[in-house]
């Protein structure tokens, strides 16, 4: 029982002078039962967590393999590939606030306000995803083909992921329950990246895809190469089919296993908040801007590594047949350490976890930049880097609900802004990653990248090393400096939790006031 709740329960008749009651009448007891806090079961948390896997499985496959697929399998020229990657990511970023706007205008249904978006986007998304990995027979319009289906898939997966992210605020009103569910979610999401890496990497890695030693290779070698390219294309299609099946299974589990909950004070809100007014209020909320700025740079650092890692391992380090196993080592290490980071942030606070977790990647990136090609050392670095990747996965989604709680305290009469918070956070990170990935691919074109070459010029190797090591280090350091400005520490978070609980109790008691007045009038 919360402090003070016992004092609020009492007899309505006790509020009246005793002379009003006739002799022999027994006072009518009007008691308000304290509202029990509903805790999420492990099954609920697991069903919620599984819903995060589709976005990560597909995103991991696209993030790690789309660039090398376009360049070496579909044989799109580097300039066109940079256009596809930049426009696709930029469009993906734009769709987040658009979908957030549409969700904020959506009415509550029997399934909720968020679940219909997840339900209806799933079948269309898997069709578009499969067509991304299909090489059409015509060569002239390949760029338009990949651009169209890449943008279409990103739109549909946004219709899944934005409402799923906002669902964090509707599965429970308790901070501890949301943090626990977020830890479950991040564990499954990192496991999803492991699945995406393993499925895509191992299936594609089994296909024989020899490189071309030079441009003057014999006709026989080019005929054999064409046959091997067809086998590689089929391997990508097989991997896409397996990942699409996982997408559907996880979406079904989420839809059947999770129910949205509405805040008691939100149900009393009859007038809907205009989207642009809500957006103006959200973007003027200081803690949100500071959180976005910090994670914008740190997320961009990891996305640069993700987008160029396959090419870096293949050409700079010379591990053409090992990069999928290195990716698997990184993601497996991240999956194992997610529960450790959840314990750490609970014990020492989220800001401390940010500083230690994300900065731990810097020494290993420096080591990669300075060392010679050594497979054993590279595996050690990959496992160690996974620890930092786990922190980068967990912390943004664990801290964002704290910012929303802080906003609700400062704007207690403003509701329905959760999709705006989540969608614009994703918007900024995706747009920045699109710019960085487009620029990085374009820089490979300028330095003389050779499609499907057995080796690359020294300038290409140096560019890849800078994109995977030094550029992420600079971005991480800038992000950590910005986190110094983030105001919500553990003490502030505890204060917000108590204030929000008082707000909910006040809303619950005001909801019962009309009933109490009627009963009081009948006694009189």
mmCIF file with all atom_site columns, N, CA, C and O in Angstrom, residues 60 64 187 189-198 324-340 379 382-387 389-390 393:
data_model
loop_
_atom_site.group_PDB
_atom_site.id
_atom_site.type_symbol
_atom_site.label_atom_id
_atom_site.label_alt_id
_atom_site.label_comp_id
_atom_site.label_asym_id
_atom_site.label_entity_id
_atom_site.label_seq_id
_atom_site.pdbx_PDB_ins_code
_atom_site.Cartn_x
_atom_site.Cartn_y
_atom_site.Cartn_z
_atom_site.occupancy
_atom_site.B_iso_or_equiv
_atom_site.pdbx_formal_charge
_atom_site.auth_seq_id
_atom_site.auth_comp_id
_atom_site.auth_asym_id
_atom_site.auth_atom_id
_atom_site.pdbx_PDB_model_num
ATOM 1   N N  . UNK A 1 60  ? 19.847 -5.756  -39.342 1.00 0.00 ? 60  UNK A N  1
ATOM 2   C CA . UNK A 1 60  ? 21.222 -6.248  -39.274 1.00 0.00 ? 60  UNK A CA 1
ATOM 3   C C  . UNK A 1 60  ? 21.662 -6.791  -40.631 1.00 0.00 ? 60  UNK A C  1
ATOM 4   O O  . UNK A 1 60  ? 22.769 -6.512  -41.098 1.00 0.00 ? 60  UNK A O  1
ATOM 5   N N  . UNK A 1 64  ? 24.700 -4.786  -42.507 1.00 0.00 ? 64  UNK A N  1
ATOM 6   C CA . UNK A 1 64  ? 26.000 -5.400  -42.707 1.00 0.00 ? 64  UNK A CA 1
ATOM 7   C C  . UNK A 1 64  ? 26.233 -5.855  -44.149 1.00 0.00 ? 64  UNK A C  1
ATOM 8   O O  . UNK A 1 64  ? 27.370 -5.888  -44.617 1.00 0.00 ? 64  UNK A O  1
ATOM 9   N N  . UNK A 1 187 ? 17.702 -7.753  -24.932 1.00 0.00 ? 187 UNK A N  1
ATOM 10  C CA . UNK A 1 187 ? 18.336 -9.066  -25.038 1.00 0.00 ? 187 UNK A CA 1
ATOM 11  C C  . UNK A 1 187 ? 17.867 -9.782  -26.295 1.00 0.00 ? 187 UNK A C  1
ATOM 12  O O  . UNK A 1 187 ? 18.664 -10.337 -27.058 1.00 0.00 ? 187 UNK A O  1
ATOM 13  N N  . UNK A 1 189 ? 16.504 -8.346  -28.932 1.00 0.00 ? 189 UNK A N  1
ATOM 14  C CA . UNK A 1 189 ? 16.907 -7.599  -30.117 1.00 0.00 ? 189 UNK A CA 1
ATOM 15  C C  . UNK A 1 189 ? 18.355 -7.881  -30.495 1.00 0.00 ? 189 UNK A C  1
ATOM 16  O O  . UNK A 1 189 ? 18.686 -8.038  -31.675 1.00 0.00 ? 189 UNK A O  1
ATOM 17  N N  . UNK A 1 190 ? 19.227 -7.948  -29.493 1.00 0.00 ? 190 UNK A N  1
ATOM 18  C CA . UNK A 1 190 ? 20.612 -8.286  -29.800 1.00 0.00 ? 190 UNK A CA 1
ATOM 19  C C  . UNK A 1 190 ? 20.697 -9.729  -30.293 1.00 0.00 ? 190 UNK A C  1
ATOM 20  O O  . UNK A 1 190 ? 21.467 -10.047 -31.207 1.00 0.00 ? 190 UNK A O  1
ATOM 21  N N  . UNK A 1 191 ? 19.881 -10.611 -29.696 1.00 0.00 ? 191 UNK A N  1
ATOM 22  C CA . UNK A 1 191 ? 19.802 -11.974 -30.205 1.00 0.00 ? 191 UNK A CA 1
ATOM 23  C C  . UNK A 1 191 ? 19.294 -11.972 -31.649 1.00 0.00 ? 191 UNK A C  1
ATOM 24  O O  . UNK A 1 191 ? 19.726 -12.784 -32.477 1.00 0.00 ? 191 UNK A O  1
ATOM 25  N N  . UNK A 1 192 ? 18.389 -11.038 -31.966 1.00 0.00 ? 192 UNK A N  1
ATOM 26  C CA . UNK A 1 192 ? 17.927 -10.897 -33.339 1.00 0.00 ? 192 UNK A CA 1
ATOM 27  C C  . UNK A 1 192 ? 19.053 -10.504 -34.281 1.00 0.00 ? 192 UNK A C  1
ATOM 28  O O  . UNK A 1 192 ? 19.115 -10.990 -35.417 1.00 0.00 ? 192 UNK A O  1
ATOM 29  N N  . UNK A 1 193 ? 19.945 -9.632  -33.825 1.00 0.00 ? 193 UNK A N  1
ATOM 30  C CA . UNK A 1 193 ? 21.095 -9.289  -34.663 1.00 0.00 ? 193 UNK A CA 1
ATOM 31  C C  . UNK A 1 193 ? 22.008 -10.484 -34.849 1.00 0.00 ? 193 UNK A C  1
ATOM 32  O O  . UNK A 1 193 ? 22.615 -10.654 -35.915 1.00 0.00 ? 193 UNK A O  1
ATOM 33  N N  . UNK A 1 194 ? 22.116 -11.321 -33.802 1.00 0.00 ? 194 UNK A N  1
ATOM 34  C CA . UNK A 1 194 ? 22.902 -12.547 -33.944 1.00 0.00 ? 194 UNK A CA 1
ATOM 35  C C  . UNK A 1 194 ? 22.272 -13.453 -34.990 1.00 0.00 ? 194 UNK A C  1
ATOM 36  O O  . UNK A 1 194 ? 22.953 -14.013 -35.866 1.00 0.00 ? 194 UNK A O  1
ATOM 37  N N  . UNK A 1 195 ? 20.936 -13.593 -34.934 1.00 0.00 ? 195 UNK A N  1
ATOM 38  C CA . UNK A 1 195 ? 20.241 -14.415 -35.922 1.00 0.00 ? 195 UNK A CA 1
ATOM 39  C C  . UNK A 1 195 ? 20.413 -13.845 -37.331 1.00 0.00 ? 195 UNK A C  1
ATOM 40  O O  . UNK A 1 195 ? 20.679 -14.582 -38.286 1.00 0.00 ? 195 UNK A O  1
ATOM 41  N N  . UNK A 1 196 ? 20.233 -12.521 -37.444 1.00 0.00 ? 196 UNK A N  1
ATOM 42  C CA . UNK A 1 196 ? 20.388 -11.908 -38.756 1.00 0.00 ? 196 UNK A CA 1
ATOM 43  C C  . UNK A 1 196 ? 21.788 -12.098 -39.308 1.00 0.00 ? 196 UNK A C  1
ATOM 44  O O  . UNK A 1 196 ? 21.981 -12.429 -40.485 1.00 0.00 ? 196 UNK A O  1
ATOM 45  N N  . UNK A 1 197 ? 22.793 -11.911 -38.438 1.00 0.00 ? 197 UNK A N  1
ATOM 46  C CA . UNK A 1 197 ? 24.174 -12.098 -38.860 1.00 0.00 ? 197 UNK A CA 1
ATOM 47  C C  . UNK A 1 197 ? 24.450 -13.553 -39.210 1.00 0.00 ? 197 UNK A C  1
ATOM 48  O O  . UNK A 1 197 ? 25.086 -13.852 -40.228 1.00 0.00 ? 197 UNK A O  1
ATOM 49  N N  . UNK A 1 198 ? 23.979 -14.465 -38.357 1.00 0.00 ? 198 UNK A N  1
ATOM 50  C CA . UNK A 1 198 ? 24.254 -15.890 -38.565 1.00 0.00 ? 198 UNK A CA 1
ATOM 51  C C  . UNK A 1 198 ? 23.563 -16.403 -39.823 1.00 0.00 ? 198 UNK A C  1
ATOM 52  O O  . UNK A 1 198 ? 24.178 -17.081 -40.662 1.00 0.00 ? 198 UNK A O  1
ATOM 53  N N  . UNK A 1 324 ? 31.882 -12.971 -41.750 1.00 0.00 ? 324 UNK A N  1
ATOM 54  C CA . UNK A 1 324 ? 30.594 -13.345 -41.175 1.00 0.00 ? 324 UNK A CA 1
ATOM 55  C C  . UNK A 1 324 ? 30.767 -13.983 -39.801 1.00 0.00 ? 324 UNK A C  1
ATOM 56  O O  . UNK A 1 324 ? 29.927 -13.819 -38.918 1.00 0.00 ? 324 UNK A O  1
ATOM 57  N N  . UNK A 1 325 ? 31.877 -14.691 -39.592 1.00 0.00 ? 325 UNK A N  1
ATOM 58  C CA . UNK A 1 325 ? 32.148 -15.272 -38.274 1.00 0.00 ? 325 UNK A CA 1
ATOM 59  C C  . UNK A 1 325 ? 32.552 -14.195 -37.264 1.00 0.00 ? 325 UNK A C  1
ATOM 60  O O  . UNK A 1 325 ? 32.225 -14.284 -36.078 1.00 0.00 ? 325 UNK A O  1
ATOM 61  N N  . UNK A 1 326 ? 33.267 -13.175 -37.728 1.00 0.00 ? 326 UNK A N  1
ATOM 62  C CA . UNK A 1 326 ? 33.616 -12.059 -36.850 1.00 0.00 ? 326 UNK A CA 1
ATOM 63  C C  . UNK A 1 326 ? 32.363 -11.293 -36.418 1.00 0.00 ? 326 UNK A C  1
ATOM 64  O O  . UNK A 1 326 ? 32.237 -10.901 -35.249 1.00 0.00 ? 326 UNK A O  1
ATOM 65  N N  . UNK A 1 327 ? 31.456 -11.089 -37.352 1.00 0.00 ? 327 UNK A N  1
ATOM 66  C CA . UNK A 1 327 ? 30.184 -10.449 -37.006 1.00 0.00 ? 327 UNK A CA 1
ATOM 67  C C  . UNK A 1 327 ? 29.427 -11.270 -35.966 1.00 0.00 ? 327 UNK A C  1
ATOM 68  O O  . UNK A 1 327 ? 28.842 -10.730 -35.023 1.00 0.00 ? 327 UNK A O  1
ATOM 69  N N  . UNK A 1 328 ? 29.441 -12.570 -36.146 1.00 0.00 ? 328 UNK A N  1
ATOM 70  C CA . UNK A 1 328 ? 28.751 -13.456 -35.210 1.00 0.00 ? 328 UNK A CA 1
ATOM 71  C C  . UNK A 1 328 ? 29.373 -13.367 -33.820 1.00 0.00 ? 328 UNK A C  1
ATOM 72  O O  . UNK A 1 328 ? 28.661 -13.371 -32.805 1.00 0.00 ? 328 UNK A O  1
ATOM 73  N N  . UNK A 1 329 ? 30.690 -13.254 -33.755 1.00 0.00 ? 329 UNK A N  1
ATOM 74  C CA . UNK A 1 329 ? 31.365 -13.120 -32.459 1.00 0.00 ? 329 UNK A CA 1
ATOM 75  C C  . UNK A 1 329 ? 30.964 -11.822 -31.761 1.00 0.00 ? 329 UNK A C  1
ATOM 76  O O  . UNK A 1 329 ? 30.722 -11.802 -30.544 1.00 0.00 ? 329 UNK A O  1
ATOM 77  N N  . UNK A 1 330 ? 30.871 -10.732 -32.525 1.00 0.00 ? 330 UNK A N  1
ATOM 78  C CA . UNK A 1 330 ? 30.466 -9.444  -31.939 1.00 0.00 ? 330 UNK A CA 1
ATOM 79  C C  . UNK A 1 330 ? 29.060 -9.534  -31.367 1.00 0.00 ? 330 UNK A C  1
ATOM 80  O O  . UNK A 1 330 ? 28.800 -9.142  -30.216 1.00 0.00 ? 330 UNK A O  1
ATOM 81  N N  . UNK A 1 331 ? 28.125 -10.059 -32.153 1.00 0.00 ? 331 UNK A N  1
ATOM 82  C CA . UNK A 1 331 ? 26.732 -10.080 -31.730 1.00 0.00 ? 331 UNK A CA 1
ATOM 83  C C  . UNK A 1 331 ? 26.463 -11.091 -30.622 1.00 0.00 ? 331 UNK A C  1
ATOM 84  O O  . UNK A 1 331 ? 25.620 -10.860 -29.753 1.00 0.00 ? 331 UNK A O  1
ATOM 85  N N  . UNK A 1 332 ? 27.175 -12.186 -30.638 1.00 0.00 ? 332 UNK A N  1
ATOM 86  C CA . UNK A 1 332 ? 27.013 -13.162 -29.555 1.00 0.00 ? 332 UNK A CA 1
ATOM 87  C C  . UNK A 1 332 ? 27.514 -12.573 -28.235 1.00 0.00 ? 332 UNK A C  1
ATOM 88  O O  . UNK A 1 332 ? 26.879 -12.727 -27.186 1.00 0.00 ? 332 UNK A O  1
ATOM 89  N N  . UNK A 1 333 ? 28.656 -11.886 -28.289 1.00 0.00 ? 333 UNK A N  1
ATOM 90  C CA . UNK A 1 333 ? 29.181 -11.226 -27.092 1.00 0.00 ? 333 UNK A CA 1
ATOM 91  C C  . UNK A 1 333 ? 28.201 -10.173 -26.578 1.00 0.00 ? 333 UNK A C  1
ATOM 92  O O  . UNK A 1 333 ? 27.968 -10.055 -25.359 1.00 0.00 ? 333 UNK A O  1
ATOM 93  N N  . UNK A 1 334 ? 27.580 -9.416  -27.481 1.00 0.00 ? 334 UNK A N  1
ATOM 94  C CA . UNK A 1 334 ? 26.606 -8.399  -27.081 1.00 0.00 ? 334 UNK A CA 1
ATOM 95  C C  . UNK A 1 334 ? 25.386 -9.030  -26.420 1.00 0.00 ? 334 UNK A C  1
ATOM 96  O O  . UNK A 1 334 ? 24.867 -8.523  -25.424 1.00 0.00 ? 334 UNK A O  1
ATOM 97  N N  . UNK A 1 335 ? 24.920 -10.140 -26.961 1.00 0.00 ? 335 UNK A N  1
ATOM 98  C CA . UNK A 1 335 ? 23.751 -10.812 -26.392 1.00 0.00 ? 335 UNK A CA 1
ATOM 99  C C  . UNK A 1 335 ? 24.009 -11.273 -24.971 1.00 0.00 ? 335 UNK A C  1
ATOM 100 O O  . UNK A 1 335 ? 23.171 -11.108 -24.072 1.00 0.00 ? 335 UNK A O  1
ATOM 101 N N  . UNK A 1 336 ? 25.174 -11.834 -24.736 1.00 0.00 ? 336 UNK A N  1
ATOM 102 C CA . UNK A 1 336 ? 25.502 -12.370 -23.412 1.00 0.00 ? 336 UNK A CA 1
ATOM 103 C C  . UNK A 1 336 ? 25.615 -11.250 -22.382 1.00 0.00 ? 336 UNK A C  1
ATOM 104 O O  . UNK A 1 336 ? 25.247 -11.426 -21.208 1.00 0.00 ? 336 UNK A O  1
ATOM 105 N N  . UNK A 1 337 ? 26.095 -10.072 -22.798 1.00 0.00 ? 337 UNK A N  1
ATOM 106 C CA . UNK A 1 337 ? 26.370 -8.998  -21.828 1.00 0.00 ? 337 UNK A CA 1
ATOM 107 C C  . UNK A 1 337 ? 25.197 -8.049  -21.594 1.00 0.00 ? 337 UNK A C  1
ATOM 108 O O  . UNK A 1 337 ? 25.290 -7.185  -20.716 1.00 0.00 ? 337 UNK A O  1
ATOM 109 N N  . UNK A 1 338 ? 24.097 -8.183  -22.341 1.00 0.00 ? 338 UNK A N  1
ATOM 110 C CA . UNK A 1 338 ? 22.932 -7.327  -22.097 1.00 0.00 ? 338 UNK A CA 1
ATOM 111 C C  . UNK A 1 338 ? 22.431 -7.449  -20.653 1.00 0.00 ? 338 UNK A C  1
ATOM 112 O O  . UNK A 1 338 ? 22.191 -6.425  -19.985 1.00 0.00 ? 338 UNK A O  1
ATOM 113 N N  . UNK A 1 339 ? 22.222 -8.667  -20.097 1.00 0.00 ? 339 UNK A N  1
ATOM 114 C CA . UNK A 1 339 ? 21.782 -8.741  -18.688 1.00 0.00 ? 339 UNK A CA 1
ATOM 115 C C  . UNK A 1 339 ? 22.772 -8.111  -17.714 1.00 0.00 ? 339 UNK A C  1
ATOM 116 O O  . UNK A 1 339 ? 22.363 -7.552  -16.686 1.00 0.00 ? 339 UNK A O  1
ATOM 117 N N  . UNK A 1 340 ? 24.061 -8.181  -18.039 1.00 0.00 ? 340 UNK A N  1
ATOM 118 C CA . UNK A 1 340 ? 25.070 -7.565  -17.167 1.00 0.00 ? 340 UNK A CA 1
ATOM 119 C C  . UNK A 1 340 ? 24.906 -6.052  -17.158 1.00 0.00 ? 340 UNK A C  1
ATOM 120 O O  . UNK A 1 340 ? 24.964 -5.403  -16.100 1.00 0.00 ? 340 UNK A O  1
ATOM 121 N N  . UNK A 1 379 ? 39.594 -11.496 -33.557 1.00 0.00 ? 379 UNK A N  1
ATOM 122 C CA . UNK A 1 379 ? 38.499 -12.158 -32.844 1.00 0.00 ? 379 UNK A CA 1
ATOM 123 C C  . UNK A 1 379 ? 38.387 -11.656 -31.408 1.00 0.00 ? 379 UNK A C  1
ATOM 124 O O  . UNK A 1 379 ? 37.279 -11.452 -30.883 1.00 0.00 ? 379 UNK A O  1
ATOM 125 N N  . UNK A 1 382 ? 36.798 -8.364  -31.544 1.00 0.00 ? 382 UNK A N  1
ATOM 126 C CA . UNK A 1 382 ? 35.375 -8.499  -31.875 1.00 0.00 ? 382 UNK A CA 1
ATOM 127 C C  . UNK A 1 382 ? 34.551 -8.850  -30.645 1.00 0.00 ? 382 UNK A C  1
ATOM 128 O O  . UNK A 1 382 ? 33.474 -8.277  -30.412 1.00 0.00 ? 382 UNK A O  1
ATOM 129 N N  . UNK A 1 383 ? 35.039 -9.784  -29.840 1.00 0.00 ? 383 UNK A N  1
ATOM 130 C CA . UNK A 1 383 ? 34.314 -10.166 -28.623 1.00 0.00 ? 383 UNK A CA 1
ATOM 131 C C  . UNK A 1 383 ? 34.249 -8.989  -27.652 1.00 0.00 ? 383 UNK A C  1
ATOM 132 O O  . UNK A 1 383 ? 33.205 -8.711  -27.051 1.00 0.00 ? 383 UNK A O  1
ATOM 133 N N  . UNK A 1 384 ? 35.359 -8.273  -27.493 1.00 0.00 ? 384 UNK A N  1
ATOM 134 C CA . UNK A 1 384 ? 35.378 -7.121  -26.590 1.00 0.00 ? 384 UNK A CA 1
ATOM 135 C C  . UNK A 1 384 ? 34.480 -5.998  -27.101 1.00 0.00 ? 384 UNK A C  1
ATOM 136 O O  . UNK A 1 384 ? 33.796 -5.323  -26.320 1.00 0.00 ? 384 UNK A O  1
ATOM 137 N N  . UNK A 1 385 ? 34.436 -5.800  -28.415 1.00 0.00 ? 385 UNK A N  1
ATOM 138 C CA . UNK A 1 385 ? 33.590 -4.749  -28.976 1.00 0.00 ? 385 UNK A CA 1
ATOM 139 C C  . UNK A 1 385 ? 32.115 -5.053  -28.762 1.00 0.00 ? 385 UNK A C  1
ATOM 140 O O  . UNK A 1 385 ? 31.302 -4.140  -28.631 1.00 0.00 ? 385 UNK A O  1
ATOM 141 N N  . UNK A 1 386 ? 31.765 -6.342  -28.701 1.00 0.00 ? 386 UNK A N  1
ATOM 142 C CA . UNK A 1 386 ? 30.372 -6.706  -28.462 1.00 0.00 ? 386 UNK A CA 1
ATOM 143 C C  . UNK A 1 386 ? 29.851 -6.200  -27.134 1.00 0.00 ? 386 UNK A C  1
ATOM 144 O O  . UNK A 1 386 ? 28.649 -5.924  -26.990 1.00 0.00 ? 386 UNK A O  1
ATOM 145 N N  . UNK A 1 387 ? 30.732 -6.062  -26.149 1.00 0.00 ? 387 UNK A N  1
ATOM 146 C CA . UNK A 1 387 ? 30.322 -5.542  -24.838 1.00 0.00 ? 387 UNK A CA 1
ATOM 147 C C  . UNK A 1 387 ? 29.831 -4.111  -24.970 1.00 0.00 ? 387 UNK A C  1
ATOM 148 O O  . UNK A 1 387 ? 28.808 -3.714  -24.390 1.00 0.00 ? 387 UNK A O  1
ATOM 149 N N  . UNK A 1 389 ? 28.774 -2.724  -27.805 1.00 0.00 ? 389 UNK A N  1
ATOM 150 C CA . UNK A 1 389 ? 27.584 -2.751  -28.660 1.00 0.00 ? 389 UNK A CA 1
ATOM 151 C C  . UNK A 1 389 ? 26.337 -3.016  -27.818 1.00 0.00 ? 389 UNK A C  1
ATOM 152 O O  . UNK A 1 389 ? 25.270 -2.429  -28.042 1.00 0.00 ? 389 UNK A O  1
ATOM 153 N N  . UNK A 1 390 ? 26.447 -3.899  -26.818 1.00 0.00 ? 390 UNK A N  1
ATOM 154 C CA . UNK A 1 390 ? 25.306 -4.196  -25.943 1.00 0.00 ? 390 UNK A CA 1
ATOM 155 C C  . UNK A 1 390 ? 24.841 -2.947  -25.208 1.00 0.00 ? 390 UNK A C  1
ATOM 156 O O  . UNK A 1 390 ? 23.635 -2.683  -25.097 1.00 0.00 ? 390 UNK A O  1
ATOM 157 N N  . UNK A 1 393 ? 23.001 -0.659  -27.535 1.00 0.00 ? 393 UNK A N  1
ATOM 158 C CA . UNK A 1 393 ? 21.663 -1.146  -27.822 1.00 0.00 ? 393 UNK A CA 1
ATOM 159 C C  . UNK A 1 393 ? 20.704 -0.833  -26.686 1.00 0.00 ? 393 UNK A C  1
ATOM 160 O O  . UNK A 1 393 ? 19.579 -0.362  -26.904 1.00 0.00 ? 393 UNK A O  1
#
